[in-house]
C-alpha positions as semicolon CSV with decimal commas, in nm:
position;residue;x (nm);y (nm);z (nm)
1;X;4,212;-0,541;2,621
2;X;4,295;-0,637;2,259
3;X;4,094;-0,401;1,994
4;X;3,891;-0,572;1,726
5;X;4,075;-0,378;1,470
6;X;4,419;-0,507;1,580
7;X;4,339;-0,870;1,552
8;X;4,198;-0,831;1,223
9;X;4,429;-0,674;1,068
10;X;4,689;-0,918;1,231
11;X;4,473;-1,216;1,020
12;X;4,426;-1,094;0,717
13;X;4,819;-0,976;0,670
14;X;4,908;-1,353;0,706
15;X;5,002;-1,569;0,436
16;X;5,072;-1,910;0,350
17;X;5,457;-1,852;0,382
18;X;5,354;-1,692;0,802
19;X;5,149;-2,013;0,836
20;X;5,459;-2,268;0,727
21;X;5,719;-2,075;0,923
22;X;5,471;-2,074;1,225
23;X;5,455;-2,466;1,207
24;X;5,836;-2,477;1,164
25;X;5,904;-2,243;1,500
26;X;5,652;-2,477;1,685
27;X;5,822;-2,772;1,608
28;X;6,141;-2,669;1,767
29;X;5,927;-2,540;2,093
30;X;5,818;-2,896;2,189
31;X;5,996;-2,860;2,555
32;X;5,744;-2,731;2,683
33;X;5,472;-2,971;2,568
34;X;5,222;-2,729;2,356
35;X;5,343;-2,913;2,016
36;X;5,328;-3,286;1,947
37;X;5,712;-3,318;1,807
38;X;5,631;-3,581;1,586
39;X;5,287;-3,431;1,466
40;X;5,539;-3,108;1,405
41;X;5,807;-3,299;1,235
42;X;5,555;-3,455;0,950
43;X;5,427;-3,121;0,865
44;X;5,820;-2,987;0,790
45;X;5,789;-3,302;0,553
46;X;5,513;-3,465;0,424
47;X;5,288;-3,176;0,217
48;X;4,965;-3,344;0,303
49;X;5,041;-3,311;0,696
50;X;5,125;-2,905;0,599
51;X;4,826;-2,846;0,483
52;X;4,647;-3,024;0,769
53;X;4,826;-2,833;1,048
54;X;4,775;-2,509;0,821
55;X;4,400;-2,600;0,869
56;X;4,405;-2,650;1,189
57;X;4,596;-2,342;1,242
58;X;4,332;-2,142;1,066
59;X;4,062;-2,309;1,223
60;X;4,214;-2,195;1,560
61;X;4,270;-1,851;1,488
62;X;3,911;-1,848;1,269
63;X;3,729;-1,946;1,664
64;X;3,940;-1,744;1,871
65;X;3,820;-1,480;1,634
66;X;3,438;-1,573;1,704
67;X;3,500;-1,546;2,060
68;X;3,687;-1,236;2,054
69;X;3,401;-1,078;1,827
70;X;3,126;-1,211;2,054
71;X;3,289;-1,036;2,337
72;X;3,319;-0,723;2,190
73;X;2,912;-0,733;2,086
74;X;2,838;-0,804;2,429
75;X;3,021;-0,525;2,543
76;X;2,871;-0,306;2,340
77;X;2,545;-0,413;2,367
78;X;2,560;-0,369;2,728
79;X;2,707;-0,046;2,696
80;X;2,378;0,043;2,470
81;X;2,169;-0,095;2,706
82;X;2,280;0,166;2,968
83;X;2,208;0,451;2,746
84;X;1,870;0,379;2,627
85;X;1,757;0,290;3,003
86;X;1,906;0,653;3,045
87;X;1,759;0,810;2,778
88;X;1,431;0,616;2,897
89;X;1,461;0,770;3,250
90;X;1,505;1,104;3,116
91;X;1,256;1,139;2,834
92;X;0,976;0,924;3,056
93;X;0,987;1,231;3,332
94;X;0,621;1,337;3,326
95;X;0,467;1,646;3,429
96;X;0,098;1,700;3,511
97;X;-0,102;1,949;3,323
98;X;-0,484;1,977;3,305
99;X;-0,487;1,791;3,014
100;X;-0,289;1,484;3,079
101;X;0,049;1,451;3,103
102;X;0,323;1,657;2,920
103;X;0,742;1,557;2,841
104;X;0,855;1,797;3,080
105;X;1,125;1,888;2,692
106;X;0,777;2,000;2,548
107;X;0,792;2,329;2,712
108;X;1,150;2,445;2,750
109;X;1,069;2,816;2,811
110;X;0,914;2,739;3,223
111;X;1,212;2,717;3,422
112;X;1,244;2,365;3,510
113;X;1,161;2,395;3,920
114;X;1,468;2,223;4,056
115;X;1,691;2,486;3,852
116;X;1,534;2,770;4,048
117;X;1,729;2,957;4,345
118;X;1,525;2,833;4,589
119;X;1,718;3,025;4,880
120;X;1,488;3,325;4,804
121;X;1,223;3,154;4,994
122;X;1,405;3,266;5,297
123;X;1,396;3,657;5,255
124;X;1,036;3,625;5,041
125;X;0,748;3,732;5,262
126;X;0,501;3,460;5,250
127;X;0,310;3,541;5,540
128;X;0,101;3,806;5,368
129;X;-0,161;3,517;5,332
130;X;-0,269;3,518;5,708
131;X;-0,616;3,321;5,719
132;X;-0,869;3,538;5,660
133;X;-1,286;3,441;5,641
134;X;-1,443;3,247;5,380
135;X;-1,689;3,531;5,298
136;X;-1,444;3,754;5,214
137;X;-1,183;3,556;4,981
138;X;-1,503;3,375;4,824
139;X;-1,630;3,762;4,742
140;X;-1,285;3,884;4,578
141;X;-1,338;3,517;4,317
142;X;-1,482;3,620;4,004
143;X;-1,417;3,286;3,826
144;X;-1,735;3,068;3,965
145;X;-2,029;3,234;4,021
146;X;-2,259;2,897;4,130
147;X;-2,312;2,765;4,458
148;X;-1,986;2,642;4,603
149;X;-1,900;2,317;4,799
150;X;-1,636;2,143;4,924
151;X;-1,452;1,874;4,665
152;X;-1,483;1,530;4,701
153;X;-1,106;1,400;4,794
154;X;-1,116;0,981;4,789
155;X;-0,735;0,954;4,923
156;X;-0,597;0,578;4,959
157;X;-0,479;0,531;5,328
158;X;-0,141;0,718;5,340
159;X;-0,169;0,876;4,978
160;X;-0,158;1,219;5,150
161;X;0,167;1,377;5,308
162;X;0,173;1,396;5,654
163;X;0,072;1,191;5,973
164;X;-0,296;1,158;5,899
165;X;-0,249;1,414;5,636
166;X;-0,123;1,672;5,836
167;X;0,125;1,822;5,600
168;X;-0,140;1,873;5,317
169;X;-0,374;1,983;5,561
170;X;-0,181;2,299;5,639
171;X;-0,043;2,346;5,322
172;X;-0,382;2,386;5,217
173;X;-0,507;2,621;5,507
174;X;-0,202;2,867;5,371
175;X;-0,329;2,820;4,977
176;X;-0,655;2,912;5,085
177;X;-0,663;3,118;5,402
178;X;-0,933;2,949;5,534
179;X;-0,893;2,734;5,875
180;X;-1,001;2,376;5,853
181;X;-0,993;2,409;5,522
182;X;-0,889;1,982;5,464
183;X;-1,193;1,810;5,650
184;X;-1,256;1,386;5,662
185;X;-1,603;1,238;5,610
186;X;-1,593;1,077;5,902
187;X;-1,525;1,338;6,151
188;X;-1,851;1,508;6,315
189;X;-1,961;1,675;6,610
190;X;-2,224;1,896;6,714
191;X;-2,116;2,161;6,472
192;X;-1,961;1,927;6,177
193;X;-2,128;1,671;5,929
194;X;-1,984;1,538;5,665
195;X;-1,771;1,845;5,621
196;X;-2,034;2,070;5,662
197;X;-2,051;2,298;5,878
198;X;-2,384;2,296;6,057
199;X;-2,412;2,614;6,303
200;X;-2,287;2,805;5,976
201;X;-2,310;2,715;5,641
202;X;-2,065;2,982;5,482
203;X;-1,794;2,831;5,664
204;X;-1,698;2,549;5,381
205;X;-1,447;2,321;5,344
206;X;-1,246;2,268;5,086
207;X;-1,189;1,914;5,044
208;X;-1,413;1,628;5,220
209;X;-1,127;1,325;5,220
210;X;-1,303;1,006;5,246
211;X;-1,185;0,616;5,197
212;X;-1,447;0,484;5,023
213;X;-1,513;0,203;4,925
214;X;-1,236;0,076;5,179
215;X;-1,471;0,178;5,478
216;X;-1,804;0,173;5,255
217;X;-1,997;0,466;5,244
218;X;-2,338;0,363;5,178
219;X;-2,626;0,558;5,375
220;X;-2,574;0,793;5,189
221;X;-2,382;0,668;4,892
222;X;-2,145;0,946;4,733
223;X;-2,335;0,902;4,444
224;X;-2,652;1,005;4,620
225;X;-2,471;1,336;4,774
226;X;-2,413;1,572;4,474
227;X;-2,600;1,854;4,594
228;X;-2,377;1,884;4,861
229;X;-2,038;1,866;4,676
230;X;-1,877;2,003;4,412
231;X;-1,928;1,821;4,012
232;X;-1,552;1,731;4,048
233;X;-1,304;1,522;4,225
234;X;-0,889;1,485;4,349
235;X;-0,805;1,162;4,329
236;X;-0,518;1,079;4,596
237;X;-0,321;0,728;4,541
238;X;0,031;0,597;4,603
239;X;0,264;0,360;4,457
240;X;0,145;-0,024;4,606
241;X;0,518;-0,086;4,710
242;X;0,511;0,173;4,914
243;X;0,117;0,204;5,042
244;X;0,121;-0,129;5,156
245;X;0,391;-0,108;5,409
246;X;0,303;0,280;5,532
247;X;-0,114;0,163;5,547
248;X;0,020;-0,169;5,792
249;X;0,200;0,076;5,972
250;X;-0,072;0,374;6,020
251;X;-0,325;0,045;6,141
252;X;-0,073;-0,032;6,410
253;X;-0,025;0,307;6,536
254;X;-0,433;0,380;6,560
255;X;-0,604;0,064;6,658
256;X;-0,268;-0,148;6,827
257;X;-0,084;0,158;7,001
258;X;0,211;0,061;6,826
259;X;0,462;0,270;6,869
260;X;0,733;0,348;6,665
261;X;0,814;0,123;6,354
262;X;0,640;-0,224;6,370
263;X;0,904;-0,507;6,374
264;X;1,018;-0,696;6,019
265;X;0,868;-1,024;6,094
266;X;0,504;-0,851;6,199
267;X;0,542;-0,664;5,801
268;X;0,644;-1,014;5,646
269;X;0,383;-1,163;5,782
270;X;0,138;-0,890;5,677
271;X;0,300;-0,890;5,324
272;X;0,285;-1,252;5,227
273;X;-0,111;-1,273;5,377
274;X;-0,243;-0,980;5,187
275;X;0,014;-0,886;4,926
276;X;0,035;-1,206;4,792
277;X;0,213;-1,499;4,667
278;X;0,298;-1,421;4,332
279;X;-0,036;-1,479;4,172
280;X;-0,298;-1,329;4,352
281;X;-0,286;-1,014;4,562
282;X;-0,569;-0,922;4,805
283;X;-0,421;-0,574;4,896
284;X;-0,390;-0,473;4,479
285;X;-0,732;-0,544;4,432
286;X;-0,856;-0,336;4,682
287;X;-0,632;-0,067;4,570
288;X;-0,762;-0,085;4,260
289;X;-1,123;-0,127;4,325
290;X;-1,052;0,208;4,517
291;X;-0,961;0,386;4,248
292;X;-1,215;0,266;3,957
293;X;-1,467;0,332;4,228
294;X;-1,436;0,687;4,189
295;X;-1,342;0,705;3,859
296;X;-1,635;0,550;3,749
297;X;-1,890;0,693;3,957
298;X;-2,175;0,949;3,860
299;X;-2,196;1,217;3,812
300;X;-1,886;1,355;3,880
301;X;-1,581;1,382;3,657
302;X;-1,181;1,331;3,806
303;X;-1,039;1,689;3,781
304;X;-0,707;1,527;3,875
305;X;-0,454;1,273;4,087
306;X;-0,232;1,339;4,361
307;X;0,037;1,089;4,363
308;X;0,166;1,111;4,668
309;X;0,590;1,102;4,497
310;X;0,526;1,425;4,385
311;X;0,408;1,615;4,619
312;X;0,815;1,640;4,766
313;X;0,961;1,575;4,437
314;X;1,161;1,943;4,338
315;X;1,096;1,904;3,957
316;X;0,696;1,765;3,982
317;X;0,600;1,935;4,305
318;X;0,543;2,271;4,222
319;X;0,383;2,166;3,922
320;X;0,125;1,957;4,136
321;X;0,021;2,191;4,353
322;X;-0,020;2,484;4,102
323;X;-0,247;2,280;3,891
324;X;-0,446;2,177;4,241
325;X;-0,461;2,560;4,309
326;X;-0,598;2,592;3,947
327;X;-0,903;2,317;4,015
328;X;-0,958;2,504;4,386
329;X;-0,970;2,825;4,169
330;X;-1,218;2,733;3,904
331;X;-1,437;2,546;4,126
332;X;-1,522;2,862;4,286
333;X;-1,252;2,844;4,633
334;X;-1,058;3,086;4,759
335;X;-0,673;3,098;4,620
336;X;-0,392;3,321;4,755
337;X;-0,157;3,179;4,580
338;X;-0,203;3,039;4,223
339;X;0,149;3,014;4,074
340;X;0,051;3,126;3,802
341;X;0,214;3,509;3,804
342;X;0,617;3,505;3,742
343;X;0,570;3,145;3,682
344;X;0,904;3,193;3,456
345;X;1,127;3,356;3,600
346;X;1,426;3,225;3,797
347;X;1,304;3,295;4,077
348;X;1,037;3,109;4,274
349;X;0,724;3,218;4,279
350;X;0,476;3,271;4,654
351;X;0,305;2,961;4,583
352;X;0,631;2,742;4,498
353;X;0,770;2,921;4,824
354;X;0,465;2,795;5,088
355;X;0,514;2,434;4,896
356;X;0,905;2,425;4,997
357;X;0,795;2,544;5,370
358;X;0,473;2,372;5,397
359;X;0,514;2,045;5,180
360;X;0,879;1,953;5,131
361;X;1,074;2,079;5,461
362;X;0,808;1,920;5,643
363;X;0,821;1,562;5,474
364;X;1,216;1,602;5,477
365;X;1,208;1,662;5,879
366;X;0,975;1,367;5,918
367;X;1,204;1,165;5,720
368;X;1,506;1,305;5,876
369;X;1,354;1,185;6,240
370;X;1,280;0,865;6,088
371;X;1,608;0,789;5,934
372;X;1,742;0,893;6,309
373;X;1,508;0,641;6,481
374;X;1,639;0,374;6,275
375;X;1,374;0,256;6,059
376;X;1,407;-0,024;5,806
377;X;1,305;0,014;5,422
378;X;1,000;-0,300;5,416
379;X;1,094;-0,514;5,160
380;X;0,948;-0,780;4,930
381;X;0,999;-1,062;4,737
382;X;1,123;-1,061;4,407
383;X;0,820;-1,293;4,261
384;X;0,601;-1,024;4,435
385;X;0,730;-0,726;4,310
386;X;0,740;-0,874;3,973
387;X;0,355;-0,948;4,025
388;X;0,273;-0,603;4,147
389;X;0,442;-0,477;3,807
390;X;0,251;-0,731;3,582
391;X;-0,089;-0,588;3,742
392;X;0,008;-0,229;3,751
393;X;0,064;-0,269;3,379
394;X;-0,271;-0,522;3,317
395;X;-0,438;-0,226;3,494
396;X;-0,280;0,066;3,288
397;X;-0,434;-0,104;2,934
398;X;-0,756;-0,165;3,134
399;X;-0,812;0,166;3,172
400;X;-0,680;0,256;2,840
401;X;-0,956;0,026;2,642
402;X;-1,200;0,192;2,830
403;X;-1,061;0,535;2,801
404;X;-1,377;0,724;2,855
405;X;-1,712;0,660;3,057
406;X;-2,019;0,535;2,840
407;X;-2,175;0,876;2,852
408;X;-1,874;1,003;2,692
409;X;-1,699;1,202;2,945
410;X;-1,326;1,247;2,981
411;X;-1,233;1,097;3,344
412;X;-0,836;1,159;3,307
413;X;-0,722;0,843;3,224
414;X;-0,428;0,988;2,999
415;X;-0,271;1,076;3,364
416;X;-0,407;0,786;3,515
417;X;-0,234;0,581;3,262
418;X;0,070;0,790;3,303
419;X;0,077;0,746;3,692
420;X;0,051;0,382;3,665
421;X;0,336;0,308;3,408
422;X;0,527;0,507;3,636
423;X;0,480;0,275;3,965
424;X;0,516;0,003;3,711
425;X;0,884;0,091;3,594
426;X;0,963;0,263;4,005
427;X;0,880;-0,145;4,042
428;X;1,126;-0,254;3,812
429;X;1,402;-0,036;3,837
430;X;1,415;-0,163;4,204
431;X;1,451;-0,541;4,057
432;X;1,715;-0,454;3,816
433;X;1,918;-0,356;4,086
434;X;1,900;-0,714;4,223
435;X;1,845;-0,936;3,959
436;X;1,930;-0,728;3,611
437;X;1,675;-0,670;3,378
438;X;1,325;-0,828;3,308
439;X;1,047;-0,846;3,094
440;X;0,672;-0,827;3,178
């Protein structure tokens, strides 16, 4: 490619006496038809035909120039553009911390999680945590000294790893040592009510996930329960692009005995009936409702989300679960392992150990058997991905007008707000890829 310095310097060296020998070489060239001869043979004579054929001359090289200068700004603007989506990509990694969310640059001194030599996990003895009773752990914590009850845990279908869960369930049966530690609403028996236990009421749960207001809950309302459950909540949710498709698929399974992954055309018709068309989207609202629902309801307070990315995400899982052992902790419920000793070193520590066996081998094996089955990535249309984007972010300064409940209480909306920019630009990165980039 010619430089830009080159051909300038090329045009302003030229003088009259270049321009009037140029004319005269192109008038001999006429065989091969670039140079009217007779157009060429004025200029050699008559003065006023020089100057117009210097003009023209000029005028050529003067738009050649424009073009060749436009080029190079578009090169380097696109060249700019790649480094400030870089530099966005980078800088916009968010970590969680109990008070929002934090650059994960703002504290250089923790060593950043995927930089640690994760192959200790293999010689470090993590089974010292073998379940033990309630009665016991709950005696040895000294940091809640009120009555203690299992946590609310509102979880949009899929939101939580595992097949119905499963992987957080035992993750959190190691964290805490106590069997049955994850319980659901909805299951009951003889000895079990609303994740209580009824035959023995020192055998609590630790969280009590429930759907509401997907499958209402209204005899009694939540609301109407807070004697029986702790003053704070966990707040699971998952990106829309990917909830959709996974919540179709978990419906199959359970209530149509599907088995395996549901075939394209039964998703694409699913996605254009309740995703939408572009304008409205039945399957947003709800997931929105979902989550507004709880953080709006009374009296308790969000202690924090659970994205579902980051619970097998190297760099933000570890820091997920160690803040989650830190709300189990304060909230009066048992905790082996809080991450919080060694939390610097190179090295990890026993809680970043049982979340590589318990949380991300687990979800990489599921994956792995997926991947070997052959399953598709769902897909949607561009005009509906662009709409899911335009609502995440409508929904992001929702939230941030109203940025704190009418009594005055903090409901985390600063990681709220976080969470939901971040499906927004997941959402758009994966249209750039197809169609370049696009504004909301």
């Amino acid at each position: 490619m010619v430089s830009c310095g080159r051909f300038e310097q090329r045009a302003q060296s030229m003088t009259w006496d270049d321009v009037y020998l140029m004319i005269r070489k192109r008038t001999k060239n006429t065989s091969d038809g670039n140079v009217d001869a007779s157009n060429a043979s004025n200029a050699n004579d008559d003065p006023h035909e020089f100057r117009k054929q210097t003009v023209v001359v000029w005028w050529r090289r003067l738009s050649h120039g424009k073009l060749f200068l436009m080029s190079c700004l578009v090169s380097f603007s696109g060249w700019l553009l790649v480094v400030l989506l870089s530099s966005y990509t980078t800088s916009s990694t968010i970590r969680g911390s109990s008070s929002g969310v934090v650059l994960m640059s703002e504290n250089p001194s923790v060593v950043v999680a995927s930089e640690k030599n994760w192959s200790q996990c293999t010689t470090r003895n993590t089974e010292h945590g073998a379940l033990m009773t309630s009665n016991a752990l709950l005696n040895n914590n000294t940091e809640h000294s009120g009555k203690v009850e299992p946590l609310w845990l509102p979880a949009y279908p899929t939101s939580l790893p595992g097949k119905n869960g499963g992987i957080y369930s035992d993750f959190l049966s190691r964290v805490t040592g106590i069997d049955n530690a994850a319980r659901n609403y909805y299951r009951s028996s003889k000895t079990l009510k609303r994740c209580h236990s009824l035959n023995n009421p020192s055998n609590i749960g630790v969280t009590c996930e429930i759907v509401h207001p997907i499958v209402p809950c209204e005899r009694p309302h939540p609301s109407s329960q807070s004697d029986n459950f702790g003053g704070v909540i966990l707040v699971a949710l998952r990106n829309p692009l990917t909830a959709f498709p996974a919540y179709h698929q978990e419906k199959a399974e359970k209530y149509h005995n599907v088995k395996g992954q549901v075939e394209v055309k039964d998703w694409v018709s699913f996605r254009d009936r309740y995703v939408g068309n572009g304008t409205h989207s039945p399957l947003f609202e709800e997931w929105k409702h979902f989550i507004m629902e709880w953080r709006n309801m009374d009296p308790y307070v969000v202690a924090m989300y659970l994205p579902f990315e980051r619970w097998f995400d190297f760099g933000e899982g570890p820091i997920l679960v160690k803040r989650l052992a830190g709300v189990l902790k304060r909230e009066g419920h048992p905790v082996i392992y809080d991450g919080v000793s060694d939390d610097n070193t190179s090295e990890p520590n026993d809680l970043e150990c049982t979340w590589l066996k318990q949380v991300r081998e687990a979800i990489n094996a599921e994956d792995t058997r997926r991947a070997t089955e052959g399953w598709y990535t769902p897909e949607y249309r561009p005009e509906q991905k662009q709409m899911l984007a335009t609502m995440l972010e409508t929904f992001a300064e929702e939230v941030a007008s109203h940025a704190k409940g009418d009594d005055g209480v903090p409901r985390g909306d600063d990681e709220l707000i976080g969470i939901l920019h971040e499906y927004k630009d997941s959402i758009l990165r994966s249209i750039w890829k197809l169609t370049g980039p696009v504004q909301l």
